[in-house]
């Protein structure tokens, strides 16, 4: 799996073609998230991602709380 | 991430640093009013690292952790993966093995009685021991040869194991027939459904061509759209489900869907001024457009012939046009 660094993430956030997805639960998303990212909780990804991003070649970058 | 990969997404990446690294680097975060401060959030993630549960820490749902299969389940899985021949062979092998074991046991101490007298030694004794093992494994129990002493326990064990194995053999036979039947039913249902879809789409198209823009026409349009939306959904399902259909069938279905969308958009655009659409009609239209825009050559999970892909792209294009016409109504 490809990993992106902080600098790359900033570039992706500015790129309208790339989608940055926060996979945390809505509560965590509300308390803090990276600006420009959308919330698709892990449990709902399967049912909702198709609707949000119909194209299979859509660039998607996922993130969660971070390294612990 | 692997979930997205399994769903067919190809251009995936992960930002492992997450919210924590982002905050630590001093970048701004977005948060709802009344949320904890940056320090509290960081502390939350840090204490999560010490495995103390914190409310804002990422949650792992127990359902996602695969349950460890028990020994019994593993054994059953293993049995299920064997073929009919293998299962029957192992049953026979077990019968012979127990027969020989009974005979060897009998050589050490009298273990089998034939009609009340200890079993004789030699080839005949071995044959009788095999016969007893077979009678025991099939749970017939004629009673002409009986075990005694430790052989009783062995006979019980053999009966139980043989029953289990034999039930696997029988279920294998039954399930084979059942699978054939299920496949047959599935094929017939699909053919029936395809026929119905083609017929309905044909009817929708001819209705659409003949409908007028007057008030009665609007009512008819509403009825047609309802049938059309459900058939569109069915086509969508066909494309996204793992059933494989010949490309020629798909192409003809998609062509009709695209023509239907075009004609529907035409009719909506030519509605007389002041024509009002009912709420359900608008909802149906919305549902139909949402379904149509999800269909395109690159969106579906399987690769198709260029003609089919082009037909799918046309459906998406017409879906977007219909969406525009629909918005103009509201």
mmCIF file of C-alpha atoms in Angstrom:
data_model
loop_
_atom_site.group_PDB
_atom_site.id
_atom_site.type_symbol
_atom_site.label_atom_id
_atom_site.label_comp_id
_atom_site.label_asym_id
_atom_site.label_seq_id
_atom_site.Cartn_x
_atom_site.Cartn_y
_atom_site.Cartn_z
ATOM 1 C CA UNK A 1 0.000 0.000 0.000
ATOM 2 C CA UNK A 2 1.343 3.422 -0.973
ATOM 3 C CA UNK A 3 1.937 5.795 1.922
ATOM 4 C CA UNK A 4 2.010 9.581 1.610
ATOM 5 C CA UNK A 5 3.982 11.998 3.737
ATOM 6 C CA UNK A 6 2.721 15.190 5.347
ATOM 7 C CA UNK A 7 4.030 17.314 2.461
ATOM 8 C CA UNK A 8 2.442 15.048 -0.152
ATOM 9 C CA UNK A 9 -0.840 15.142 1.727
ATOM 10 C CA UNK A 10 -0.859 18.953 1.575
ATOM 11 C CA UNK A 11 -0.372 18.800 -2.192
ATOM 12 C CA UNK A 12 -3.220 16.260 -2.479
ATOM 13 C CA UNK A 13 -5.531 18.456 -0.407
ATOM 14 C CA UNK A 14 -5.012 21.241 -2.934
ATOM 15 C CA UNK A 15 -5.681 18.871 -5.848
ATOM 16 C CA UNK A 16 -9.429 18.754 -6.632
ATOM 17 C CA UNK A 17 -9.098 15.348 -8.292
ATOM 18 C CA UNK A 18 -7.871 13.639 -5.114
ATOM 19 C CA UNK A 19 -10.200 12.734 -2.235
ATOM 20 C CA UNK A 20 -8.922 12.689 1.343
ATOM 21 C CA UNK A 21 -11.047 10.462 3.558
ATOM 22 C CA UNK A 22 -11.148 10.410 7.338
ATOM 23 C CA UNK A 23 -12.172 6.881 8.399
ATOM 24 C CA UNK A 24 -12.780 7.675 12.074
ATOM 25 C CA UNK A 25 -16.215 7.609 13.681
ATOM 26 C CA UNK A 26 -18.274 10.834 13.263
ATOM 27 C CA UNK A 27 -17.642 11.880 16.904
ATOM 28 C CA UNK A 28 -13.884 11.828 16.397
ATOM 29 C CA UNK A 29 -14.260 13.567 13.047
ATOM 30 C CA UNK A 30 -16.258 16.382 14.641
ATOM 31 C CA UNK A 31 -13.713 16.916 17.387
ATOM 32 C CA UNK A 32 -10.795 17.257 14.948
ATOM 33 C CA UNK A 33 -10.094 16.587 11.302
ATOM 34 C CA UNK A 34 -7.784 17.786 8.561
ATOM 35 C CA UNK A 35 -9.456 20.651 6.657
ATOM 36 C CA UNK A 36 -10.666 19.555 3.238
ATOM 37 C CA UNK A 37 -11.130 15.926 4.207
ATOM 38 C CA UNK A 38 -14.440 14.092 4.173
ATOM 39 C CA UNK A 39 -15.730 11.667 6.777
ATOM 40 C CA UNK A 40 -16.498 8.097 5.707
ATOM 41 C CA UNK A 41 -16.395 5.989 8.893
ATOM 42 C CA UNK A 42 -14.791 2.599 8.437
ATOM 43 C CA UNK A 43 -18.082 0.815 9.167
ATOM 44 C CA UNK A 44 -19.901 2.716 6.411
ATOM 45 C CA UNK A 45 -17.225 2.685 3.731
ATOM 46 C CA UNK A 46 -18.533 -0.405 2.008
ATOM 47 C CA UNK A 47 -22.043 0.964 1.656
ATOM 48 C CA UNK A 48 -21.276 4.600 0.914
ATOM 49 C CA UNK A 49 -18.003 4.920 -0.963
ATOM 50 C CA UNK A 50 -19.514 3.864 -4.296
ATOM 51 C CA UNK A 51 -22.095 6.581 -4.071
ATOM 52 C CA UNK A 52 -19.546 9.264 -3.211
ATOM 53 C CA UNK A 53 -16.839 8.155 -5.627
ATOM 54 C CA UNK A 54 -18.331 6.204 -8.535
ATOM 55 C CA UNK A 55 -15.118 6.124 -10.590
ATOM 56 C CA UNK A 56 -12.830 3.241 -9.676
ATOM 57 C CA UNK A 57 -9.696 5.151 -10.706
ATOM 58 C CA UNK A 58 -10.551 8.006 -8.321
ATOM 59 C CA UNK A 59 -7.487 8.897 -6.222
ATOM 60 C CA UNK A 60 -8.300 8.223 -2.572
ATOM 61 C CA UNK A 61 -6.099 8.958 0.432
ATOM 62 C CA UNK A 62 -7.293 7.583 3.762
ATOM 63 C CA UNK A 63 -6.185 8.568 7.250
ATOM 64 C CA UNK A 64 -7.191 7.949 10.854
ATOM 65 C CA UNK A 65 -5.961 9.065 14.266
ATOM 66 C CA UNK A 66 -2.337 8.419 13.485
ATOM 67 C CA UNK A 67 0.527 6.256 14.683
ATOM 68 C CA UNK A 68 0.117 5.175 18.277
ATOM 69 C CA UNK B 1 -7.718 0.323 2.705
ATOM 70 C CA UNK B 2 -7.714 -3.295 1.606
ATOM 71 C CA UNK B 3 -11.495 -3.051 1.714
ATOM 72 C CA UNK B 4 -11.383 -0.289 -0.919
ATOM 73 C CA UNK B 5 -8.914 -2.328 -2.903
ATOM 74 C CA UNK B 6 -11.270 -5.317 -2.830
ATOM 75 C CA UNK B 7 -14.069 -3.083 -4.069
ATOM 76 C CA UNK B 8 -12.040 -2.370 -7.185
ATOM 77 C CA UNK B 9 -10.491 1.030 -6.417
ATOM 78 C CA UNK B 10 -7.041 1.227 -7.940
ATOM 79 C CA UNK B 11 -5.582 4.614 -7.026
ATOM 80 C CA UNK B 12 -5.259 4.317 -3.257
ATOM 81 C CA UNK B 13 -2.884 5.782 -0.700
ATOM 82 C CA UNK B 14 -2.736 6.082 3.050
ATOM 83 C CA UNK B 15 -1.546 8.922 5.255
ATOM 84 C CA UNK B 16 -0.176 6.990 8.259
ATOM 85 C CA UNK B 17 0.605 10.098 10.311
ATOM 86 C CA UNK B 18 -3.091 10.819 10.738
ATOM 87 C CA UNK B 19 -4.646 13.644 12.737
ATOM 88 C CA UNK B 20 -1.918 13.347 15.356
ATOM 89 C CA UNK B 21 1.027 14.126 13.068
ATOM 90 C CA UNK B 22 -0.995 16.895 11.416
ATOM 91 C CA UNK B 23 -1.615 18.625 14.754
ATOM 92 C CA UNK B 24 1.943 18.070 15.952
ATOM 93 C CA UNK B 25 3.242 19.743 12.778
ATOM 94 C CA UNK B 26 1.235 22.817 13.807
ATOM 95 C CA UNK B 27 -1.304 22.804 10.967
ATOM 96 C CA UNK B 28 -4.827 24.068 11.562
ATOM 97 C CA UNK B 29 -7.618 21.579 12.197
ATOM 98 C CA UNK B 30 -11.322 21.829 11.656
ATOM 99 C CA UNK B 31 -13.560 21.033 14.580
ATOM 100 C CA UNK B 32 -17.177 21.457 15.628
ATOM 101 C CA UNK B 33 -17.996 24.001 18.336
ATOM 102 C CA UNK B 34 -17.377 22.785 21.870
ATOM 103 C CA UNK B 35 -14.714 20.291 20.815
ATOM 104 C CA UNK B 36 -11.671 19.620 22.975
ATOM 105 C CA UNK B 37 -8.609 21.810 22.487
ATOM 106 C CA UNK B 38 -5.618 20.746 20.372
ATOM 107 C CA UNK B 39 -3.710 19.752 23.511
ATOM 108 C CA UNK B 40 -6.592 17.649 24.772
ATOM 109 C CA UNK B 41 -6.922 15.935 21.411
ATOM 110 C CA UNK B 42 -3.204 15.202 21.283
ATOM 111 C CA UNK B 43 -3.343 13.921 24.847
ATOM 112 C CA UNK B 44 -6.270 11.755 23.797
ATOM 113 C CA UNK B 45 -4.294 10.126 21.013
ATOM 114 C CA UNK B 46 -1.226 9.803 23.261
ATOM 115 C CA UNK B 47 -3.120 8.122 26.066
ATOM 116 C CA UNK B 48 -4.673 5.846 23.481
ATOM 117 C CA UNK B 49 -1.135 4.710 22.795
ATOM 118 C CA UNK B 50 -0.957 3.626 26.414
ATOM 119 C CA UNK B 51 -4.054 1.500 25.688
ATOM 120 C CA UNK B 52 -6.236 3.597 27.963
ATOM 121 C CA UNK B 53 -9.629 4.013 26.291
ATOM 122 C CA UNK B 54 -10.376 7.650 25.419
ATOM 123 C CA UNK B 55 -13.586 8.881 23.928
ATOM 124 C CA UNK B 56 -12.095 10.490 20.835
ATOM 125 C CA UNK B 57 -9.629 7.715 20.164
ATOM 126 C CA UNK B 58 -10.184 5.730 16.965
ATOM 127 C CA UNK B 59 -12.585 2.901 17.596
ATOM 128 C CA UNK B 60 -12.043 -0.608 16.381
ATOM 129 C CA UNK B 61 -15.275 -2.491 15.932
ATOM 130 C CA UNK B 62 -15.165 -6.000 17.323
ATOM 131 C CA UNK B 63 -17.112 -7.257 14.302
ATOM 132 C CA UNK B 64 -14.123 -6.526 12.093
ATOM 133 C CA UNK B 65 -11.753 -8.724 14.062
ATOM 134 C CA UNK B 66 -12.030 -12.184 12.512
ATOM 135 C CA UNK B 67 -13.099 -14.785 15.049
ATOM 136 C CA UNK B 68 -10.509 -17.500 15.610
ATOM 137 C CA UNK B 69 -11.899 -20.733 14.229
ATOM 138 C CA UNK B 70 -12.262 -23.413 16.878
ATOM 139 C CA UNK B 71 -10.668 -26.830 16.437
ATOM 140 C CA UNK B 72 -14.095 -28.313 15.783
ATOM 141 C CA UNK B 73 -14.828 -25.766 13.046
ATOM 142 C CA UNK B 74 -11.460 -26.379 11.449
ATOM 143 C CA UNK B 75 -12.130 -30.105 11.427
ATOM 144 C CA UNK B 76 -15.571 -29.578 9.884
ATOM 145 C CA UNK B 77 -14.110 -27.228 7.259
ATOM 146 C CA UNK B 78 -11.504 -29.836 6.438
ATOM 147 C CA UNK B 79 -14.171 -32.524 6.094
ATOM 148 C CA UNK B 80 -16.247 -30.266 3.887
ATOM 149 C CA UNK B 81 -13.341 -29.651 1.537
ATOM 150 C CA UNK B 82 -12.907 -33.390 0.858
ATOM 151 C CA UNK B 83 -14.516 -34.862 -2.246
ATOM 152 C CA UNK B 84 -17.161 -37.545 -2.200
ATOM 153 C CA UNK B 85 -14.602 -40.214 -3.190
ATOM 154 C CA UNK B 86 -12.131 -39.119 -0.523
ATOM 155 C CA UNK B 87 -14.799 -39.167 2.189
ATOM 156 C CA UNK B 88 -16.076 -42.588 1.220
ATOM 157 C CA UNK B 89 -12.506 -43.870 0.928
ATOM 158 C CA UNK B 90 -11.630 -42.651 4.401
ATOM 159 C CA UNK B 91 -14.776 -44.274 5.794
ATOM 160 C CA UNK B 92 -13.807 -47.629 4.242
ATOM 161 C CA UNK B 93 -10.197 -47.185 5.390
ATOM 162 C CA UNK B 94 -11.386 -46.550 8.911
ATOM 163 C CA UNK B 95 -13.532 -49.717 8.897
ATOM 164 C CA UNK B 96 -10.556 -51.832 7.767
ATOM 165 C CA UNK B 97 -8.230 -50.152 10.265
ATOM 166 C CA UNK B 98 -10.582 -50.844 13.182
ATOM 167 C CA UNK B 99 -11.054 -54.436 11.968
ATOM 168 C CA UNK B 100 -7.320 -55.059 12.027
ATOM 169 C CA UNK B 101 -7.062 -53.290 15.405
ATOM 170 C CA UNK B 102 -9.800 -55.539 16.867
ATOM 171 C CA UNK B 103 -7.952 -58.607 15.602
ATOM 172 C CA UNK B 104 -4.577 -57.465 16.999
ATOM 173 C CA UNK B 105 -6.248 -56.677 20.309
ATOM 174 C CA UNK B 106 -7.785 -60.138 20.270
ATOM 175 C CA UNK B 107 -4.317 -61.672 19.850
ATOM 176 C CA UNK B 108 -3.178 -59.976 23.075
ATOM 177 C CA UNK B 109 -6.279 -60.762 25.129
ATOM 178 C CA UNK B 110 -9.651 -62.209 24.102
ATOM 179 C CA UNK B 111 -11.576 -59.206 22.786
ATOM 180 C CA UNK B 112 -14.179 -60.717 20.437
ATOM 181 C CA UNK B 113 -16.616 -63.545 21.058
ATOM 182 C CA UNK B 114 -18.223 -65.334 18.141
ATOM 183 C CA UNK B 115 -21.512 -66.966 19.200
ATOM 184 C CA UNK B 116 -20.319 -67.030 22.792
ATOM 185 C CA UNK B 117 -16.895 -68.610 22.159
ATOM 186 C CA UNK B 118 -13.628 -66.677 21.783
ATOM 187 C CA UNK B 119 -12.768 -65.902 18.191
ATOM 188 C CA UNK B 120 -10.340 -68.361 16.571
ATOM 189 C CA UNK B 121 -6.916 -67.117 15.505
ATOM 190 C CA UNK B 122 -5.716 -67.108 11.895
ATOM 191 C CA UNK B 123 -7.024 -65.688 8.606
ATOM 192 C CA UNK B 124 -10.626 -66.583 9.390
ATOM 193 C CA UNK B 125 -10.403 -64.699 12.664
ATOM 194 C CA UNK B 126 -9.128 -61.619 10.833
ATOM 195 C CA UNK B 127 -12.029 -61.813 8.365
ATOM 196 C CA UNK B 128 -14.530 -62.105 11.208
ATOM 197 C CA UNK B 129 -12.900 -59.112 12.930
ATOM 198 C CA UNK B 130 -13.279 -57.093 9.702
ATOM 199 C CA UNK B 131 -16.905 -58.258 9.453
ATOM 200 C CA UNK B 132 -17.514 -57.132 13.043
ATOM 201 C CA UNK B 133 -15.923 -53.776 12.316
ATOM 202 C CA UNK B 134 -18.222 -53.296 9.313
ATOM 203 C CA UNK B 135 -21.322 -54.274 11.292
ATOM 204 C CA UNK B 136 -20.250 -51.864 14.020
ATOM 205 C CA UNK B 137 -19.495 -48.977 11.617
ATOM 206 C CA UNK B 138 -22.874 -49.289 9.951
ATOM 207 C CA UNK B 139 -24.506 -49.531 13.427
ATOM 208 C CA UNK B 140 -26.380 -52.683 12.351
ATOM 209 C CA UNK B 141 -25.355 -54.795 15.360
ATOM 210 C CA UNK B 142 -26.363 -58.371 14.368
ATOM 211 C CA UNK B 143 -25.052 -59.658 17.680
ATOM 212 C CA UNK B 144 -23.327 -62.792 16.304
ATOM 213 C CA UNK B 145 -19.917 -61.320 17.149
ATOM 214 C CA UNK B 146 -19.667 -59.271 20.343
ATOM 215 C CA UNK B 147 -16.804 -57.288 21.845
ATOM 216 C CA UNK B 148 -15.698 -57.614 25.414
ATOM 217 C CA UNK B 149 -13.357 -55.748 27.728
ATOM 218 C CA UNK B 150 -11.467 -52.856 26.167
ATOM 219 C CA UNK B 151 -12.841 -53.749 22.706
ATOM 220 C CA UNK B 152 -16.245 -52.420 23.841
ATOM 221 C CA UNK B 153 -14.807 -48.926 24.156
ATOM 222 C CA UNK B 154 -13.141 -49.234 20.761
ATOM 223 C CA UNK B 155 -16.438 -50.394 19.240
ATOM 224 C CA UNK B 156 -18.226 -47.361 20.675
ATOM 225 C CA UNK B 157 -15.570 -45.008 19.323
ATOM 226 C CA UNK B 158 -15.766 -46.669 15.912
ATOM 227 C CA UNK B 159 -19.548 -46.321 15.782
ATOM 228 C CA UNK B 160 -19.392 -42.610 16.606
ATOM 229 C CA UNK B 161 -16.591 -41.778 14.137
ATOM 230 C CA UNK B 162 -18.162 -43.887 11.396
ATOM 231 C CA UNK B 163 -21.528 -42.181 11.856
ATOM 232 C CA UNK B 164 -19.934 -38.732 11.605
ATOM 233 C CA UNK B 165 -17.969 -39.634 8.486
ATOM 234 C CA UNK B 166 -20.921 -41.334 6.861
ATOM 235 C CA UNK B 167 -23.176 -38.337 7.485
ATOM 236 C CA UNK B 168 -20.565 -36.223 5.647
ATOM 237 C CA UNK B 169 -20.704 -38.651 2.713
ATOM 238 C CA UNK B 170 -24.502 -38.414 2.592
ATOM 239 C CA UNK B 171 -24.577 -34.603 2.903
ATOM 240 C CA UNK B 172 -22.026 -34.383 0.092
ATOM 241 C CA UNK B 173 -24.355 -36.386 -2.154
ATOM 242 C CA UNK B 174 -27.374 -34.271 -1.246
ATOM 243 C CA UNK B 175 -25.620 -30.916 -1.560
ATOM 244 C CA UNK B 176 -24.277 -31.831 -4.991
ATOM 245 C CA UNK B 177 -27.767 -32.315 -6.306
ATOM 246 C CA UNK B 178 -28.919 -29.196 -4.535
ATOM 247 C CA UNK B 179 -26.196 -27.067 -6.079
ATOM 248 C CA UNK B 180 -27.207 -28.247 -9.523
ATOM 249 C CA UNK B 181 -30.808 -27.364 -8.768
ATOM 250 C CA UNK B 182 -29.899 -23.928 -7.397
ATOM 251 C CA UNK B 183 -27.879 -23.177 -10.495
ATOM 252 C CA UNK B 184 -30.808 -24.222 -12.676
ATOM 253 C CA UNK B 185 -33.211 -22.029 -10.744
ATOM 254 C CA UNK B 186 -30.783 -19.145 -10.893
ATOM 255 C CA UNK B 187 -30.385 -19.482 -14.663
ATOM 256 C CA UNK B 188 -34.114 -19.689 -15.273
ATOM 257 C CA UNK B 189 -34.799 -16.685 -13.024
ATOM 258 C CA UNK B 190 -32.145 -14.609 -14.759
ATOM 259 C CA UNK B 191 -33.513 -15.457 -18.194
ATOM 260 C CA UNK B 192 -37.031 -14.654 -17.052
ATOM 261 C CA UNK B 193 -35.920 -11.376 -15.532
ATOM 262 C CA UNK B 194 -33.970 -10.413 -18.628
ATOM 263 C CA UNK B 195 -36.987 -11.082 -20.805
ATOM 264 C CA UNK B 196 -39.170 -8.968 -18.553
ATOM 265 C CA UNK B 197 -36.616 -6.149 -18.526
ATOM 266 C CA UNK B 198 -36.385 -6.114 -22.302
ATOM 267 C CA UNK B 199 -40.144 -6.109 -22.640
ATOM 268 C CA UNK B 200 -40.661 -3.369 -20.076
ATOM 269 C CA UNK B 201 -37.962 -1.168 -21.575
ATOM 270 C CA UNK B 202 -39.532 -1.620 -24.988
ATOM 271 C CA UNK B 203 -42.935 -0.660 -23.603
ATOM 272 C CA UNK B 204 -41.485 2.360 -21.802
ATOM 273 C CA UNK B 205 -39.831 3.558 -24.997
ATOM 274 C CA UNK B 206 -42.937 3.236 -27.156
ATOM 275 C CA UNK B 207 -45.033 4.923 -24.463
ATOM 276 C CA UNK B 208 -42.513 7.745 -24.179
ATOM 277 C CA UNK B 209 -42.592 8.339 -27.933
ATOM 278 C CA UNK B 210 -46.385 8.512 -27.974
ATOM 279 C CA UNK B 211 -47.020 10.621 -24.864
ATOM 280 C CA UNK B 212 -48.159 14.263 -25.296
ATOM 281 C CA UNK B 213 -47.311 17.313 -23.253
ATOM 282 C CA UNK B 214 -50.874 17.949 -21.993
ATOM 283 C CA UNK B 215 -52.076 17.334 -18.453
ATOM 284 C CA UNK B 216 -53.094 13.746 -19.196
ATOM 285 C CA UNK B 217 -49.691 13.274 -20.763
ATOM 286 C CA UNK B 218 -47.994 14.313 -17.548
ATOM 287 C CA UNK B 219 -49.868 11.618 -15.653
ATOM 288 C CA UNK B 220 -48.824 9.025 -18.190
ATOM 289 C CA UNK B 221 -45.261 10.272 -18.018
ATOM 290 C CA UNK B 222 -45.318 9.752 -14.272
ATOM 291 C CA UNK B 223 -46.454 6.145 -14.636
ATOM 292 C CA UNK B 224 -43.894 5.401 -17.325
ATOM 293 C CA UNK B 225 -41.109 6.929 -15.261
ATOM 294 C CA UNK B 226 -41.924 4.653 -12.348
ATOM 295 C CA UNK B 227 -41.548 1.529 -14.491
ATOM 296 C CA UNK B 228 -38.489 2.970 -16.164
ATOM 297 C CA UNK B 229 -36.776 3.780 -12.847
ATOM 298 C CA UNK B 230 -37.263 0.234 -11.562
ATOM 299 C CA UNK B 231 -35.923 -1.288 -14.776
ATOM 300 C CA UNK B 232 -32.994 1.113 -14.710
ATOM 301 C CA UNK B 233 -32.230 -0.077 -11.192
ATOM 302 C CA UNK B 234 -32.386 -3.684 -12.417
ATOM 303 C CA UNK B 235 -29.895 -2.927 -15.224
ATOM 304 C CA UNK B 236 -27.658 -1.177 -12.697
ATOM 305 C CA UNK B 237 -27.779 -4.244 -10.435
ATOM 306 C CA UNK B 238 -26.895 -6.522 -13.327
ATOM 307 C CA UNK B 239 -23.777 -4.471 -14.013
ATOM 308 C CA UNK B 240 -22.655 -4.315 -10.392
ATOM 309 C CA UNK B 241 -23.431 -7.887 -9.367
ATOM 310 C CA UNK B 242 -21.114 -10.786 -10.077
ATOM 311 C CA UNK B 243 -23.418 -12.468 -12.599
ATOM 312 C CA UNK B 244 -21.931 -12.584 -16.022
ATOM 313 C CA UNK B 245 -24.120 -11.704 -18.980
ATOM 314 C CA UNK B 246 -23.175 -11.751 -22.648
ATOM 315 C CA UNK B 247 -22.005 -8.321 -23.808
ATOM 316 C CA UNK B 248 -24.505 -8.326 -26.689
ATOM 317 C CA UNK B 249 -27.444 -8.586 -24.265
ATOM 318 C CA UNK B 250 -26.008 -5.838 -22.070
ATOM 319 C CA UNK B 251 -25.424 -3.583 -25.044
ATOM 320 C CA UNK B 252 -29.001 -3.841 -26.252
ATOM 321 C CA UNK B 253 -30.349 -3.224 -22.740
ATOM 322 C CA UNK B 254 -28.072 -0.228 -22.246
ATOM 323 C CA UNK B 255 -29.000 1.214 -25.644
ATOM 324 C CA UNK B 256 -32.682 1.092 -24.686
ATOM 325 C CA UNK B 257 -31.970 2.658 -21.316
ATOM 326 C CA UNK B 258 -30.005 5.490 -22.941
ATOM 327 C CA UNK B 259 -32.789 6.114 -25.485
ATOM 328 C CA UNK B 260 -35.310 6.098 -22.666
ATOM 329 C CA UNK B 261 -33.304 8.667 -20.702
ATOM 330 C CA UNK B 262 -32.927 10.887 -23.777
ATOM 331 C CA UNK B 263 -36.625 10.751 -24.571
ATOM 332 C CA UNK B 264 -37.596 11.360 -20.954
ATOM 333 C CA UNK B 265 -35.342 14.420 -20.809
ATOM 334 C CA UNK B 266 -36.852 15.645 -24.119
ATOM 335 C CA UNK B 267 -40.368 15.323 -22.741
ATOM 336 C CA UNK B 268 -39.474 17.097 -19.494
ATOM 337 C CA UNK B 269 -37.830 19.960 -21.363
ATOM 338 C CA UNK B 270 -40.909 20.371 -23.539
ATOM 339 C CA UNK B 271 -43.421 20.397 -20.704
ATOM 340 C CA UNK B 272 -45.795 23.373 -21.045
ATOM 341 C CA UNK B 273 -45.140 26.417 -18.883
ATOM 342 C CA UNK B 274 -46.671 26.126 -15.439
ATOM 343 C CA UNK B 275 -46.929 22.338 -15.495
ATOM 344 C CA UNK B 276 -46.503 21.098 -11.937
ATOM 345 C CA UNK B 277 -44.951 17.763 -11.092
ATOM 346 C CA UNK B 278 -45.994 15.831 -7.998
ATOM 347 C CA UNK B 279 -43.500 15.091 -5.249
ATOM 348 C CA UNK B 280 -43.363 11.330 -5.866
ATOM 349 C CA UNK B 281 -42.728 11.981 -9.562
ATOM 350 C CA UNK B 282 -39.778 14.210 -8.740
ATOM 351 C CA UNK B 283 -38.450 11.661 -6.236
ATOM 352 C CA UNK B 284 -38.665 8.895 -8.859
ATOM 353 C CA UNK B 285 -36.869 11.075 -11.387
ATOM 354 C CA UNK B 286 -34.160 11.844 -8.869
ATOM 355 C CA UNK B 287 -33.712 8.179 -8.079
ATOM 356 C CA UNK B 288 -33.515 7.322 -11.784
ATOM 357 C CA UNK B 289 -30.875 9.976 -12.489
ATOM 358 C CA UNK B 290 -28.827 8.942 -9.455
ATOM 359 C CA UNK B 291 -28.840 5.362 -10.736
ATOM 360 C CA UNK B 292 -28.026 6.363 -14.313
ATOM 361 C CA UNK B 293 -25.003 8.521 -13.448
ATOM 362 C CA UNK B 294 -23.462 5.583 -11.603
ATOM 363 C CA UNK B 295 -23.280 3.629 -14.854
ATOM 364 C CA UNK B 296 -20.196 4.277 -16.952
ATOM 365 C CA UNK B 297 -17.532 2.196 -18.666
ATOM 366 C CA UNK B 298 -14.944 2.818 -15.946
ATOM 367 C CA UNK B 299 -17.301 2.678 -12.939
ATOM 368 C CA UNK B 300 -18.483 -0.921 -13.161
ATOM 369 C CA UNK B 301 -16.390 -3.656 -11.547
ATOM 370 C CA UNK B 302 -15.915 -5.785 -14.682
ATOM 371 C CA UNK B 303 -14.210 -4.923 -17.953
ATOM 372 C CA UNK B 304 -16.489 -5.031 -20.972
ATOM 373 C CA UNK B 305 -16.163 -4.781 -24.752
ATOM 374 C CA UNK B 306 -15.633 -1.221 -26.082
ATOM 375 C CA UNK B 307 -19.176 -1.129 -27.509
ATOM 376 C CA UNK B 308 -20.687 -1.887 -24.104
ATOM 377 C CA UNK B 309 -18.436 0.659 -22.405
ATOM 378 C CA UNK B 310 -19.522 3.314 -24.898
ATOM 379 C CA UNK B 311 -23.171 2.388 -24.246
ATOM 380 C CA UNK B 312 -22.590 2.764 -20.492
ATOM 381 C CA UNK B 313 -20.930 6.145 -20.964
ATOM 382 C CA UNK B 314 -23.935 7.234 -23.002
ATOM 383 C CA UNK B 315 -26.263 6.190 -20.181
ATOM 384 C CA UNK B 316 -24.251 8.302 -17.737
ATOM 385 C CA UNK B 317 -24.233 11.267 -20.104
ATOM 386 C CA UNK B 318 -27.996 11.071 -20.653
ATOM 387 C CA UNK B 319 -28.480 10.608 -16.919
ATOM 388 C CA UNK B 320 -26.679 13.895 -16.322
ATOM 389 C CA UNK B 321 -28.818 15.589 -18.954
ATOM 390 C CA UNK B 322 -31.967 14.242 -17.315
ATOM 391 C CA UNK B 323 -30.663 15.490 -13.982
ATOM 392 C CA UNK B 324 -30.392 18.974 -15.492
ATOM 393 C CA UNK B 325 -33.934 18.775 -16.888
ATOM 394 C CA UNK B 326 -35.121 17.561 -13.501
ATOM 395 C CA UNK B 327 -33.495 20.497 -11.679
ATOM 396 C CA UNK B 328 -35.126 22.914 -14.122
ATOM 397 C CA UNK B 329 -38.527 21.511 -13.069
ATOM 398 C CA UNK B 330 -37.955 22.262 -9.408
#
